[in-house]
Tab-separated table of C-alpha atoms and ligand atoms in Angstrom:
chain	number	residue	atom	x	y	z
A	22	VAL	CA	-11.957	9.794	33.975
A	23	LEU	CA	-12.418	10.009	30.235
A	24	LYS	CA	-8.974	8.839	29.292
A	25	THR	CA	-9.259	5.854	31.632
A	26	GLU	CA	-12.561	4.978	30.016
A	27	ILE	CA	-10.968	4.949	26.591
A	28	ILE	CA	-8.022	2.874	27.747
A	29	ASP	CA	-10.449	0.363	29.285
A	30	HIS	CA	-12.514	0.334	26.116
A	31	TYR	CA	-9.615	-0.836	23.963
A	32	SER	CA	-7.524	-3.797	24.839
A	33	GLU	CA	-4.041	-4.693	23.672
A	34	SER	CA	-5.688	-6.333	20.676
A	35	LEU	CA	-6.622	-3.051	18.989
A	36	SER	CA	-5.875	-3.879	15.403
A	37	LEU	CA	-6.546	-2.509	11.974
A	38	PRO	CA	-9.103	-5.160	10.882
A	39	VAL	CA	-11.088	-4.461	14.073
A	40	ILE	CA	-10.996	-0.686	13.689
A	41	GLN	CA	-11.703	-0.791	9.942
A	42	LYS	CA	-15.300	-1.814	10.651
A	43	GLN	CA	-15.760	0.869	13.309
A	44	PHE	CA	-16.768	3.815	11.158
A	45	VAL	CA	-20.206	5.341	10.848
A	46	GLY	CA	-21.364	4.721	7.275
A	47	VAL	CA	-19.031	1.893	6.195
A	48	ASP	CA	-22.106	-0.220	5.542
A	49	THR	CA	-24.429	2.390	4.019
A	50	GLN	CA	-26.494	0.948	1.169
A	51	TYR	CA	-27.831	2.698	-1.913
A	52	LYS	CA	-30.095	1.497	-4.710
A	53	LEU	CA	-28.419	1.696	-8.118
A	54	VAL	CA	-29.576	2.008	-11.727
A	55	ASP	CA	-30.485	-1.699	-11.943
A	56	GLY	CA	-32.816	-1.311	-8.956
A	57	ASP	CA	-30.633	-3.432	-6.667
A	58	SER	CA	-29.141	-2.135	-3.442
A	59	SER	CA	-25.499	-2.553	-2.609
A	60	GLN	CA	-22.995	-1.256	-0.102
A	61	ARG	CA	-21.438	2.079	-0.932
A	62	ILE	CA	-17.675	2.059	-1.482
A	63	TYR	CA	-16.489	5.332	-0.053
A	64	LEU	CA	-13.440	6.601	-1.949
A	65	ASP	CA	-13.781	10.281	-1.117
A	66	SER	CA	-11.771	10.488	2.101
A	67	ALA	CA	-9.533	13.269	0.767
A	68	ALA	CA	-12.634	15.484	0.869
A	69	SER	CA	-13.901	14.265	4.253
A	70	CYS	CA	-13.458	11.035	6.160
A	71	LEU	CA	-16.163	8.919	7.767
A	72	MET	CA	-16.459	9.195	11.527
A	73	LEU	CA	-14.678	6.822	13.883
A	74	LYS	CA	-17.409	5.226	16.020
A	75	PRO	CA	-15.537	4.669	19.300
A	76	ALA	CA	-14.505	8.346	19.358
A	77	LEU	CA	-18.087	9.403	18.643
A	78	LYS	CA	-19.422	7.131	21.392
A	79	ALA	CA	-16.812	8.324	23.882
A	80	GLY	CA	-17.568	11.899	22.805
A	81	ILE	CA	-21.270	11.358	23.578
A	82	LYS	CA	-20.286	10.119	27.039
A	83	PHE	CA	-18.316	13.314	27.447
A	84	LEU	CA	-21.491	15.247	26.558
A	85	GLU	CA	-23.049	13.958	29.781
A	86	HIS	CA	-20.584	16.311	31.480
A	87	TYR	CA	-20.669	19.032	28.832
A	88	SER	CA	-20.389	22.620	29.889
A	89	ASN	CA	-18.691	25.756	28.604
A	90	THR	CA	-14.918	25.886	29.020
A	91	HIS	CA	-15.287	29.419	30.347
A	92	SER	CA	-17.106	28.090	33.428
A	93	ASN	CA	-14.780	26.910	36.147
A	94	ILE	CA	-16.334	25.866	39.419
A	95	HIS	CA	-19.046	23.257	38.988
A	96	PHE	CA	-18.193	19.587	38.403
A	97	SER	CA	-19.049	19.597	34.697
A	98	ALA	CA	-16.979	22.715	34.114
A	99	LYS	CA	-14.007	20.981	35.673
A	100	VAL	CA	-14.515	17.831	33.556
A	101	THR	CA	-14.935	19.905	30.401
A	102	ASN	CA	-11.874	22.018	31.055
A	103	SER	CA	-9.642	19.071	31.821
A	104	SER	CA	-10.951	17.131	28.787
A	105	TYR	CA	-10.398	20.154	26.553
A	106	GLN	CA	-6.849	20.551	27.890
A	107	TRP	CA	-6.291	16.842	27.265
A	108	ALA	CA	-7.410	17.418	23.664
A	109	HIS	CA	-4.731	20.105	23.198
A	110	LYS	CA	-2.108	17.828	24.669
A	111	LYS	CA	-3.226	14.925	22.484
A	112	ILE	CA	-2.734	17.028	19.340
A	113	LEU	CA	0.814	17.925	20.400
A	114	ASP	CA	1.550	14.269	21.219
A	115	PHE	CA	0.217	13.165	17.834
A	116	VAL	CA	2.811	15.278	15.999
A	117	SER	CA	5.500	14.794	18.682
A	118	ALA	CA	5.542	18.495	19.557
A	119	ASN	CA	6.850	19.549	22.954
A	120	SER	CA	4.508	21.876	24.855
A	121	ASP	CA	7.471	24.045	25.908
A	122	ASP	CA	8.014	24.866	22.249
A	123	TYR	CA	4.607	24.565	20.568
A	124	SER	CA	0.908	25.260	21.184
A	125	ALA	CA	-2.082	23.606	19.522
A	126	ILE	CA	-4.918	25.984	18.663
A	127	PHE	CA	-8.384	24.748	17.688
A	128	ILE	CA	-9.873	27.026	15.103
A	129	GLY	CA	-12.673	27.214	12.544
A	130	SER	CA	-14.219	24.165	10.907
A	131	GLY	CA	-11.214	22.812	9.031
A	132	ALA	CA	-7.760	23.689	7.807
A	133	THR	CA	-8.759	26.930	6.076
A	134	ALA	CA	-9.270	29.066	9.186
A	135	ALA	CA	-6.033	27.743	10.698
A	136	ILE	CA	-4.055	28.641	7.566
A	137	ASN	CA	-5.601	32.118	7.398
A	138	ARG	CA	-4.643	32.636	11.037
A	139	ALA	CA	-1.079	31.464	10.408
A	140	ALA	CA	-0.700	33.763	7.382
A	141	LYS	CA	-1.883	36.799	9.384
A	142	LEU	CA	0.270	35.950	12.356
A	143	PHE	CA	3.444	35.273	10.369
A	144	ARG	CA	3.063	38.520	8.435
A	145	GLN	CA	2.516	40.443	11.652
A	146	GLN	CA	5.752	38.905	12.967
A	147	ARG	CA	7.987	40.096	10.172
A	148	PRO	CA	6.432	42.983	8.267
A	149	GLU	CA	9.789	43.682	6.601
A	150	LYS	CA	9.668	40.290	4.853
A	151	ASN	CA	7.020	40.984	2.274
A	152	GLY	CA	7.178	37.887	0.058
A	153	VAL	CA	6.117	34.286	0.333
A	154	LEU	CA	6.881	31.105	-1.599
A	155	ILE	CA	3.974	28.747	-2.206
A	156	SER	CA	4.227	25.380	-3.872
A	157	ILE	CA	2.278	24.945	-7.121
A	158	MET	CA	0.757	21.828	-5.576
A	159	GLU	CA	-1.324	23.686	-2.994
A	160	HIS	CA	-5.023	23.545	-2.293
A	161	HIS	CA	-6.370	27.114	-2.659
A	162	SER	CA	-6.672	27.262	1.125
A	163	ASN	CA	-2.897	27.061	1.447
A	164	ASP	CA	-2.295	29.529	-1.352
A	165	LEU	CA	-4.738	32.454	-1.347
A	166	PRO	CA	-4.374	33.482	2.346
A	167	HIS	CA	-0.585	33.813	1.904
A	168	ARG	CA	-1.019	35.849	-1.266
A	169	MET	CA	-3.408	38.184	0.520
A	170	HIS	CA	-1.067	38.967	3.414
A	171	HIS	CA	2.101	39.548	1.377
A	172	ASP	CA	3.161	42.016	-1.297
A	173	PHE	CA	4.491	39.352	-3.642
A	174	TYR	CA	4.511	35.583	-4.006
A	175	HIS	CA	6.100	32.960	-6.216
A	176	HIS	CA	4.966	29.454	-6.917
A	177	ILE	CA	7.563	26.738	-6.454
A	178	PRO	CA	7.336	24.234	-9.335
A	179	CYS	CA	7.293	20.470	-8.990
A	180	VAL	CA	9.874	18.126	-10.467
A	181	GLY	CA	8.900	16.816	-13.930
A	182	SER	CA	6.361	18.056	-16.429
A	183	ASP	CA	2.801	17.600	-17.684
A	184	LYS	CA	0.908	14.709	-16.161
A	185	ASP	CA	4.116	13.320	-14.631
A	186	LEU	CA	4.749	15.982	-11.999
A	187	GLY	CA	6.560	14.712	-8.910
A	188	ALA	CA	7.187	16.387	-5.552
A	189	VAL	CA	8.130	20.030	-4.986
A	190	CYS	CA	11.428	20.797	-6.753
A	191	LEU	CA	14.108	21.525	-4.124
A	192	LYS	CA	16.522	22.899	-6.735
A	193	SER	CA	14.013	25.487	-7.936
A	194	LEU	CA	13.172	26.327	-4.329
A	195	LYS	CA	16.834	26.979	-3.568
A	196	ILE	CA	17.160	29.235	-6.615
A	197	LEU	CA	14.077	31.217	-5.564
A	198	LEU	CA	15.328	31.553	-1.990
A	199	LYS	CA	18.725	32.765	-3.227
A	200	GLU	CA	17.188	35.232	-5.671
A	201	LYS	CA	14.788	36.678	-3.104
A	202	GLN	CA	17.245	36.702	-0.157
A	203	ASN	CA	15.911	38.428	2.952
A	204	THR	CA	12.487	39.123	1.494
A	205	ILE	CA	10.810	35.739	1.909
A	206	ASN	CA	8.815	35.479	5.100
A	207	TYR	CA	8.002	31.796	4.783
A	208	ILE	CA	7.356	28.843	2.542
A	209	ALA	CA	3.835	27.398	2.440
A	210	VAL	CA	3.780	23.783	1.394
A	211	THR	CA	1.498	20.815	1.680
A	212	ALA	CA	2.789	17.602	3.226
A	213	ALA	CA	0.825	15.656	0.585
A	214	SER	CA	-1.155	16.706	-2.457
A	215	ASN	CA	-4.940	16.520	-2.283
A	216	VAL	CA	-4.925	15.637	-6.010
A	217	THR	CA	-2.177	13.066	-6.539
A	218	GLY	CA	-1.375	12.152	-2.940
A	219	ILE	CA	2.308	12.830	-3.705
A	220	VAL	CA	4.262	13.489	-0.530
A	221	ASN	CA	6.675	16.404	-0.148
A	222	PRO	CA	9.983	16.281	1.754
A	223	ILE	CA	8.762	18.778	4.353
A	224	HIS	CA	11.780	18.586	6.635
A	225	ASP	CA	14.214	19.087	3.740
A	226	ILE	CA	12.146	22.110	2.726
A	227	ALA	CA	12.229	23.378	6.330
A	228	GLU	CA	16.018	23.092	6.409
A	229	LEU	CA	16.334	25.040	3.156
A	230	ALA	CA	13.901	27.688	4.335
A	231	HIS	CA	15.758	28.216	7.612
A	232	GLU	CA	19.118	28.360	5.819
A	233	TYR	CA	17.802	31.417	3.956
A	234	GLY	CA	16.061	33.074	6.903
A	235	ALA	CA	12.561	31.996	5.865
A	236	MET	CA	10.067	30.076	8.008
A	237	ILE	CA	7.780	27.237	6.978
A	238	ILE	CA	4.057	26.525	7.297
A	239	VAL	CA	3.103	22.934	6.478
A	240	ASP	CA	-0.446	22.020	5.533
A	241	ALA	CA	-0.799	18.450	6.774
A	242	SER	CA	-4.534	18.195	5.944
A	243	GLN	CA	-3.956	15.369	3.451
A	244	TYR	CA	-1.115	13.691	5.277
A	245	ALA	CA	-1.939	13.366	8.949
A	246	ALA	CA	-4.527	10.583	8.555
A	247	HIS	CA	-2.201	8.504	6.415
A	248	LYS	CA	1.398	8.548	7.626
A	249	PRO	CA	3.350	9.235	10.838
A	250	LEU	CA	3.892	12.958	11.251
A	251	GLN	CA	6.484	14.716	13.389
A	252	ILE	CA	7.017	18.413	13.805
A	253	ASN	CA	10.731	17.856	14.505
A	254	ASP	CA	13.174	15.740	12.556
A	255	SER	CA	16.485	14.075	13.392
A	256	ASN	CA	17.071	16.263	16.441
A	257	ASN	CA	18.152	18.972	14.033
A	258	PRO	CA	16.366	22.201	15.011
A	259	ALA	CA	16.852	23.564	11.490
A	260	ARG	CA	14.568	20.784	10.194
A	261	ALA	CA	11.702	21.534	12.597
A	262	LEU	CA	8.485	23.066	11.260
A	263	ASP	CA	7.380	26.515	12.412
A	264	ALA	CA	3.680	25.809	11.979
A	265	LEU	CA	1.628	22.793	11.052
A	266	VAL	CA	-2.060	22.656	10.115
A	267	LEU	CA	-4.490	19.767	10.552
A	268	SER	CA	-8.044	19.399	9.331
A	269	GLY	CA	-10.234	17.488	11.799
A	270	HIS	CA	-12.843	16.340	9.288
A	271	LYS	CA	-10.056	14.744	7.247
A	272	LEU	CA	-8.986	12.869	10.379
A	273	TYR	CA	-12.105	10.734	10.806
A	274	SER	CA	-13.818	13.423	12.910
A	275	PRO	CA	-16.578	15.263	11.010
A	276	GLY	CA	-17.771	18.269	12.989
A	277	SER	CA	-14.384	18.890	14.569
A	278	PRO	CA	-12.313	22.054	14.185
A	279	GLY	CA	-9.099	22.714	12.288
A	280	VAL	CA	-5.863	22.856	14.240
A	281	LEU	CA	-2.852	25.136	14.094
A	282	VAL	CA	0.265	23.842	15.833
A	283	ILE	CA	2.652	26.746	16.102
A	284	ARG	CA	5.820	27.758	17.891
A	285	ASN	CA	5.142	29.415	21.255
A	286	SER	CA	7.875	31.952	20.460
A	287	LEU	CA	5.800	33.183	17.499
A	288	LEU	CA	2.705	33.545	19.654
A	289	SER	CA	4.392	35.323	22.524
A	290	SER	CA	5.954	37.896	20.212
A	291	SER	CA	2.666	38.673	18.442
A	292	VAL	CA	-0.589	40.383	19.359
A	293	PRO	CA	-3.833	38.384	19.189
A	294	VAL	CA	-5.638	38.658	15.849
A	295	GLU	CA	-9.061	37.588	17.133
A	296	LEU	CA	-10.602	39.232	20.151
A	297	GLY	CA	-13.492	38.351	22.423
A	298	GLY	CA	-14.348	36.388	25.534
A	299	GLY	CA	-11.926	33.881	26.987
A	300	MET	CA	-8.735	35.497	25.681
A	301	VAL	CA	-8.562	38.551	27.925
A	302	ASP	CA	-7.410	39.028	31.469
A	303	THR	CA	-9.167	42.323	32.227
A	304	VAL	CA	-11.306	44.684	30.193
A	305	TYR	CA	-11.923	48.358	30.994
A	306	THR	CA	-14.073	50.743	29.013
A	307	ASP	CA	-11.019	52.267	27.407
A	308	GLU	CA	-8.538	49.371	27.258
A	309	TYR	CA	-8.061	45.630	27.690
A	310	ILE	CA	-5.271	43.347	28.785
A	311	SER	CA	-4.941	40.091	26.856
A	312	LEU	CA	-4.064	36.811	28.521
A	313	ASN	CA	-0.491	35.760	28.144
A	314	GLU	CA	-1.255	32.038	28.095
A	315	PHE	CA	-1.408	29.818	25.067
A	316	PRO	CA	-3.515	28.458	23.501
A	317	ASP	CA	-6.150	30.392	25.565
A	318	ARG	CA	-5.197	33.776	24.119
A	319	GLU	CA	-5.642	32.417	20.596
A	320	GLU	CA	-9.064	30.843	21.101
A	321	ALA	CA	-11.449	33.756	21.508
A	322	GLY	CA	-15.081	32.792	22.144
A	323	THR	CA	-16.527	29.421	23.086
A	324	PRO	CA	-14.587	26.806	21.176
A	325	ASN	CA	-15.949	23.733	19.410
A	326	ILE	CA	-15.360	21.716	22.575
A	327	PHE	CA	-17.154	18.541	21.502
A	328	GLY	CA	-15.431	18.547	18.099
A	329	ALA	CA	-11.988	19.128	19.603
A	330	ILE	CA	-12.434	16.320	22.120
A	331	THR	CA	-13.729	13.778	19.598
A	332	LEU	CA	-10.852	14.714	17.280
A	333	ALA	CA	-8.349	14.157	20.073
A	334	MET	CA	-10.029	10.840	20.887
A	335	THR	CA	-9.684	9.816	17.253
A	336	LEU	CA	-6.000	10.727	17.280
A	337	ASP	CA	-5.620	8.645	20.403
A	338	VAL	CA	-7.027	5.650	18.517
A	339	LEU	CA	-4.735	6.321	15.538
A	340	ASP	CA	-1.769	6.480	17.924
A	341	ARG	CA	-2.747	3.167	19.463
A	342	LEU	CA	-3.104	1.626	16.014
A	343	ASP	CA	0.270	3.120	15.146
A	344	MET	CA	0.406	5.393	12.128
A	345	SER	CA	3.202	3.279	10.600
A	346	GLU	CA	0.722	0.401	10.508
A	347	VAL	CA	-1.862	2.663	8.840
A	348	ALA	CA	0.745	3.789	6.290
A	349	ARG	CA	1.714	0.182	5.527
A	350	HIS	CA	-1.925	-0.757	4.958
A	351	GLU	CA	-2.495	2.149	2.578
A	352	LYS	CA	0.771	1.512	0.721
A	353	LYS	CA	-0.372	-2.044	-0.035
A	354	LEU	CA	-3.716	-0.744	-1.334
A	355	LEU	CA	-2.001	1.865	-3.478
A	356	GLU	CA	0.532	-0.501	-5.006
A	357	HIS	CA	-2.170	-3.007	-5.880
A	358	LEU	CA	-4.322	-0.224	-7.315
A	359	PHE	CA	-1.478	0.994	-9.534
A	360	ASP	CA	-0.808	-2.558	-10.754
A	361	LEU	CA	-4.451	-2.966	-11.763
A	362	LEU	CA	-5.059	0.501	-13.208
A	363	LYS	CA	-1.979	0.392	-15.425
A	364	LYS	CA	-3.695	-2.412	-17.355
A	365	ILE	CA	-6.815	-0.387	-18.134
A	366	PRO	CA	-6.938	0.948	-21.685
A	367	ASP	CA	-7.043	4.751	-22.068
A	368	LEU	CA	-6.640	5.477	-18.354
A	369	VAL	CA	-4.214	8.260	-17.440
A	370	ILE	CA	-3.057	8.481	-13.814
A	371	TYR	CA	-1.719	11.917	-12.919
A	372	GLY	CA	1.551	12.557	-11.101
A	373	ASP	CA	4.812	10.689	-11.500
A	374	ASN	CA	3.915	7.001	-11.184
A	375	ASN	CA	7.242	5.983	-9.662
A	376	LEU	CA	6.009	5.259	-6.162
A	377	SER	CA	9.449	4.650	-4.673
A	378	LEU	CA	10.745	7.986	-5.969
A	379	TYR	CA	7.544	9.874	-5.183
A	380	PRO	CA	5.608	8.149	-2.412
A	381	ARG	CA	1.925	8.973	-2.066
A	382	THR	CA	-0.868	8.748	0.386
A	383	ALA	CA	-3.580	6.445	-0.942
A	384	THR	CA	-5.004	9.164	-3.201
A	385	ILE	CA	-4.904	9.170	-6.993
A	386	SER	CA	-6.482	11.232	-9.753
A	387	PHE	CA	-7.097	10.019	-13.260
A	388	ASN	CA	-9.008	10.468	-16.500
A	389	LEU	CA	-10.376	7.944	-18.932
A	390	ALA	CA	-9.924	9.190	-22.497
A	391	GLY	CA	-13.284	9.842	-24.154
A	392	VAL	CA	-15.255	9.939	-20.885
A	393	ASP	CA	-15.503	13.347	-19.214
A	394	HIS	CA	-14.555	13.448	-15.541
A	395	GLU	CA	-18.086	14.195	-14.343
A	396	LEU	CA	-19.547	11.455	-16.512
A	397	LEU	CA	-17.022	8.984	-15.138
A	398	ALA	CA	-17.835	9.986	-11.551
A	399	CYS	CA	-21.570	9.613	-12.314
A	400	ILE	CA	-21.115	6.141	-13.831
A	401	LEU	CA	-18.979	4.989	-10.910
A	402	ASN	CA	-21.691	6.189	-8.541
A	403	ASP	CA	-24.848	5.142	-10.395
A	404	TYR	CA	-23.714	1.733	-11.688
A	405	PHE	CA	-21.041	0.658	-9.207
A	406	ASN	CA	-21.865	2.486	-5.944
A	407	ILE	CA	-18.346	3.917	-5.806
A	408	ALA	CA	-18.183	7.448	-4.355
A	409	VAL	CA	-15.384	9.524	-5.893
A	410	ARG	CA	-14.749	13.237	-6.369
A	411	ASN	CA	-14.253	14.998	-9.706
A	412	GLU	CA	-13.333	18.467	-11.090
A	413	CYS	CA	-10.225	20.386	-9.960
A	414	PHE	CA	-10.307	19.781	-6.199
A	415	CYS	CA	-9.624	23.459	-5.323
A	416	ALA	CA	-6.119	23.122	-6.735
A	417	HIS	CA	-6.570	24.810	-10.122
A	418	PRO	CA	-2.939	25.760	-10.900
A	419	TYR	CA	-1.686	22.228	-10.175
A	420	VAL	CA	-4.504	20.439	-12.000
A	421	ARG	CA	-4.271	22.840	-14.960
A	422	GLU	CA	-0.570	22.112	-15.350
A	423	MET	CA	-1.214	18.377	-15.455
A	424	ILE	CA	-4.096	18.466	-17.958
A	425	LEU	CA	-2.722	21.231	-20.173
A	426	LYS	CA	-2.013	18.826	-23.044
A	427	GLU	CA	-5.569	17.484	-23.019
A	428	LEU	CA	-6.948	21.025	-22.972
A	429	TRP	CA	-4.937	21.935	-26.087
A	430	GLU	CA	-6.504	19.000	-27.866
A	431	ILE	CA	-10.072	20.260	-27.367
A	432	ASP	CA	-11.712	21.423	-30.558
A	433	PRO	CA	-12.057	25.220	-30.082
A	434	ASP	CA	-15.380	25.112	-31.934
A	435	SER	CA	-16.916	22.891	-29.234
A	436	LYS	CA	-19.828	24.227	-27.194
A	437	ASP	CA	-18.919	25.967	-23.904
A	438	GLU	CA	-20.328	23.141	-21.803
A	439	GLU	CA	-18.291	20.606	-23.783
A	440	ILE	CA	-15.074	22.549	-23.160
A	441	GLU	CA	-15.895	23.023	-19.467
A	442	SER	CA	-16.650	19.346	-19.036
A	443	LYS	CA	-13.060	18.495	-20.006
A	444	LYS	CA	-11.449	20.644	-17.300
A	445	GLY	CA	-10.864	18.280	-14.456
A	446	MET	CA	-10.091	14.777	-13.266
A	447	VAL	CA	-11.563	12.047	-11.113
A	448	ARG	CA	-10.076	11.410	-7.695
A	449	ALA	CA	-10.242	8.183	-5.695
A	450	SER	CA	-8.998	8.587	-2.143
A	451	PHE	CA	-8.713	5.766	0.331
A	452	GLY	CA	-8.853	5.697	4.109
A	453	LEU	CA	-8.551	3.298	7.005
A	454	TYR	CA	-11.870	1.595	6.232
A	455	ASN	CA	-10.941	0.727	2.652
A	456	THR	CA	-9.835	-2.785	1.744
A	457	MET	CA	-8.346	-4.695	-1.183
A	458	ASP	CA	-11.937	-5.540	-2.183
A	459	HIS	CA	-12.564	-1.832	-2.703
A	460	VAL	CA	-9.416	-1.510	-4.817
A	461	ASN	CA	-10.501	-4.484	-6.921
A	462	ALA	CA	-14.014	-3.073	-7.280
A	463	LEU	CA	-12.708	0.277	-8.533
A	464	ALA	CA	-10.342	-1.345	-11.010
A	465	GLN	CA	-13.061	-3.728	-12.215
A	466	ALA	CA	-15.506	-0.839	-12.669
A	467	LEU	CA	-12.993	1.261	-14.589
A	468	PHE	CA	-12.134	-1.695	-16.789
A	469	ASP	CA	-15.807	-2.247	-17.519
A	470	ILE	CA	-16.401	1.423	-18.325
A	471	SER	CA	-13.274	1.587	-20.470
A	472	THR	CA	-14.412	-1.362	-22.566
A	473	ASN	CA	-18.062	-0.258	-22.806
A	474	LYS	CA	-17.712	3.497	-23.182
A	475	GLU	CA	-20.377	3.849	-25.815
A	476	PHE	CA	-22.993	2.041	-23.757
A	477	TYR	CA	-22.451	4.262	-20.729
A	478	GLN	CA	-22.201	7.473	-22.755
A	479	LYS	CA	-25.587	6.749	-24.323
A	480	GLN	CA	-27.238	6.566	-20.901
A	481	TYR	CA	-26.418	10.193	-20.045
A	482	LEU	CA	-27.169	13.648	-21.379
A	483	LEU	CA	-24.743	16.587	-21.139
A	484	GLN	CA	-27.008	19.468	-20.156
A	485	SER	CA	-26.443	23.104	-21.087
A	486	ASN	CA	-25.438	23.799	-17.457
A	487	GLY	CA	-22.402	21.574	-18.066
A	488	HIS	CA	-23.624	18.702	-15.870
A	489	TYR	CA	-24.467	15.147	-16.822
A	490	LYS	CA	-27.873	13.607	-16.180
A	491	HIS	CA	-28.898	9.972	-16.493
A	492	LYS	CA	-31.670	9.600	-19.085
A	493	SER	CA	-33.911	7.291	-17.039
A	494	TYR	CA	-32.521	6.906	-13.497
A	495	GLN	CA	-32.912	9.590	-10.902
A	496	MET	CA	-32.008	9.393	-7.253
A	497	ARG	CA	-33.837	11.839	-5.003
A	498	GLU	CA	-31.531	12.623	-2.100
A	499	LEU	CA	-34.402	13.547	0.204
A	500	ASP	CA	-35.745	10.011	-0.251
A	501	LEU	CA	-32.461	8.715	1.099
A	502	LEU	CA	-32.483	10.974	4.112
A	503	HIS	CA	-34.795	13.806	4.986
A	504	PRO	CA	-33.509	15.662	8.085
A	505	GLU	CA	-36.995	16.505	9.311
A	506	LYS	CA	-38.365	13.005	8.724
A	507	ILE	CA	-35.487	11.343	10.472
A	508	LEU	CA	-35.944	13.705	13.397
A	509	GLU	CA	-39.651	12.919	13.421
A	510	SER	CA	-38.976	9.199	13.612
A	511	GLU	CA	-36.636	9.798	16.540
A	512	LEU	CA	-39.381	11.805	18.251
A	513	LEU	CA	-42.006	9.175	17.502
A	514	ALA	CA	-39.805	6.594	19.166
A	515	LEU	CA	-40.271	8.523	22.409
A	516	SER	CA	-43.173	6.855	24.138
A	517	SER	CA	-44.416	10.106	25.658
A	518	TYR	CA	-44.575	11.971	22.314
B	614	PLP	C1	-4.388	20.022	1.194
B	614	PLP	C2	-5.607	20.736	1.686
B	614	PLP	N1	-5.456	21.879	2.371
B	614	PLP	C3	-6.509	22.565	2.836
B	614	PLP	C4	-7.793	22.133	2.614
B	614	PLP	C5	-8.939	22.918	3.150
B	614	PLP	O1	-9.392	22.216	4.244
B	614	PLP	P1	-10.744	22.529	5.035
B	614	PLP	O2	-11.842	22.188	4.107
B	614	PLP	O3	-10.631	21.596	6.193
B	614	PLP	O4	-10.718	23.942	5.434
B	614	PLP	C6	-8.012	20.953	1.899
B	614	PLP	C7	-9.380	20.475	1.622
B	614	PLP	O5	-9.629	19.655	0.804
B	614	PLP	C8	-6.878	20.228	1.426
B	614	PLP	O6	-7.027	19.090	0.740
């Protein structure tokens, strides 16, 4: 019933300009330093994306039938179970994974739980392989879990040096694989960096890994919302991925779980790592027999049913839009952004800027000489209503390597907070709802800041806690939205209250 409803909801004319306006929060307004309100420009999608409205609305319709997936007989239980199964299938379809070979497991509240699960499971599979190779580009979530479950690890460098790092270096990877023959369990690599947006050749890496008896786990958290993603490549089994991780809240579905897509052969030859209701066949006082069905055995407890279904609905919309179309849109934004930013004095964009050699998702990180990253993020927010992220984006080794030169230049006699305030970058990350106007607005703002540094610097104070504060303007977040007050107004709207 649900799927038919969605198909009816969208016509053939589903197009990017139509969908671009269909996100909760694309028109949110905030009052800025000058007292005027304007529309927020959301450039923080690499952290979390805004929610796709049609999926939310369809998800709320599903809630009219909501029940637990562990119930089976009543009508709602049947609707919930079939919708939840559809969600699993939708995930596999989205990455072109065949259900004979792969299972999709909903887990945790993002990519982190899925990666931890994969690390545990892969180590359990091959205890004799006690090492792992991790790219230097990784978010901590695709680095630390692998370190924890193995006796040794090496970081694979990227091509290039300093601020001009490119993708993961295949030559260095090959050398490491040769050197560590038979000891490497798997390679953990991101499909795209959360800092520079630079894309890695994941299927080439898979082929290399398999040639040397290693497996591969790909973190697609920063990639899946931006470019077409396939678990297989060129009908060559050696180029297929062994596990793939998605993060629902980075796929226009806040409140949804993370996803692990993994080979069935790896699941069937392992024992479950999380136990509880829903994953067992029979339990006695002295033993239990686990289910032998996937993904059920891997999803102990009541899952995030609503989140999984709205995520799958979102992926359905992305499929209908066609991810190649999404990628084309973002490529245009990125190229225009690069053209404009290259003209801004003192602006350094991190990562190799040759976009044809090192393609990116529409994510970039930069610094403006003389303006600390937090100060720049504050100015963009307070004066221009542009929401960006700053600091090291949970990718310290990668960020450190790119800003090493700047760090050497810091006067060692500076105060602690002054030194700390230099360690980081500003990140602007674009999504489906962003337009050329947003690109122009960012470039215009950065140009203005770059040419009026002194004015902006004078408006802020660097506090001893290392954070910047505007000298006269203060925004109280509870004035923007107070959870209790907003609930109260909902309750007051009920005539019987
Ligand atoms: C590349 C990458 N991997 C993993 C994560 C962790 O994801 P989550 O917050 O969904 O657990 C992030 C979050 O920013 C990320 O960018």
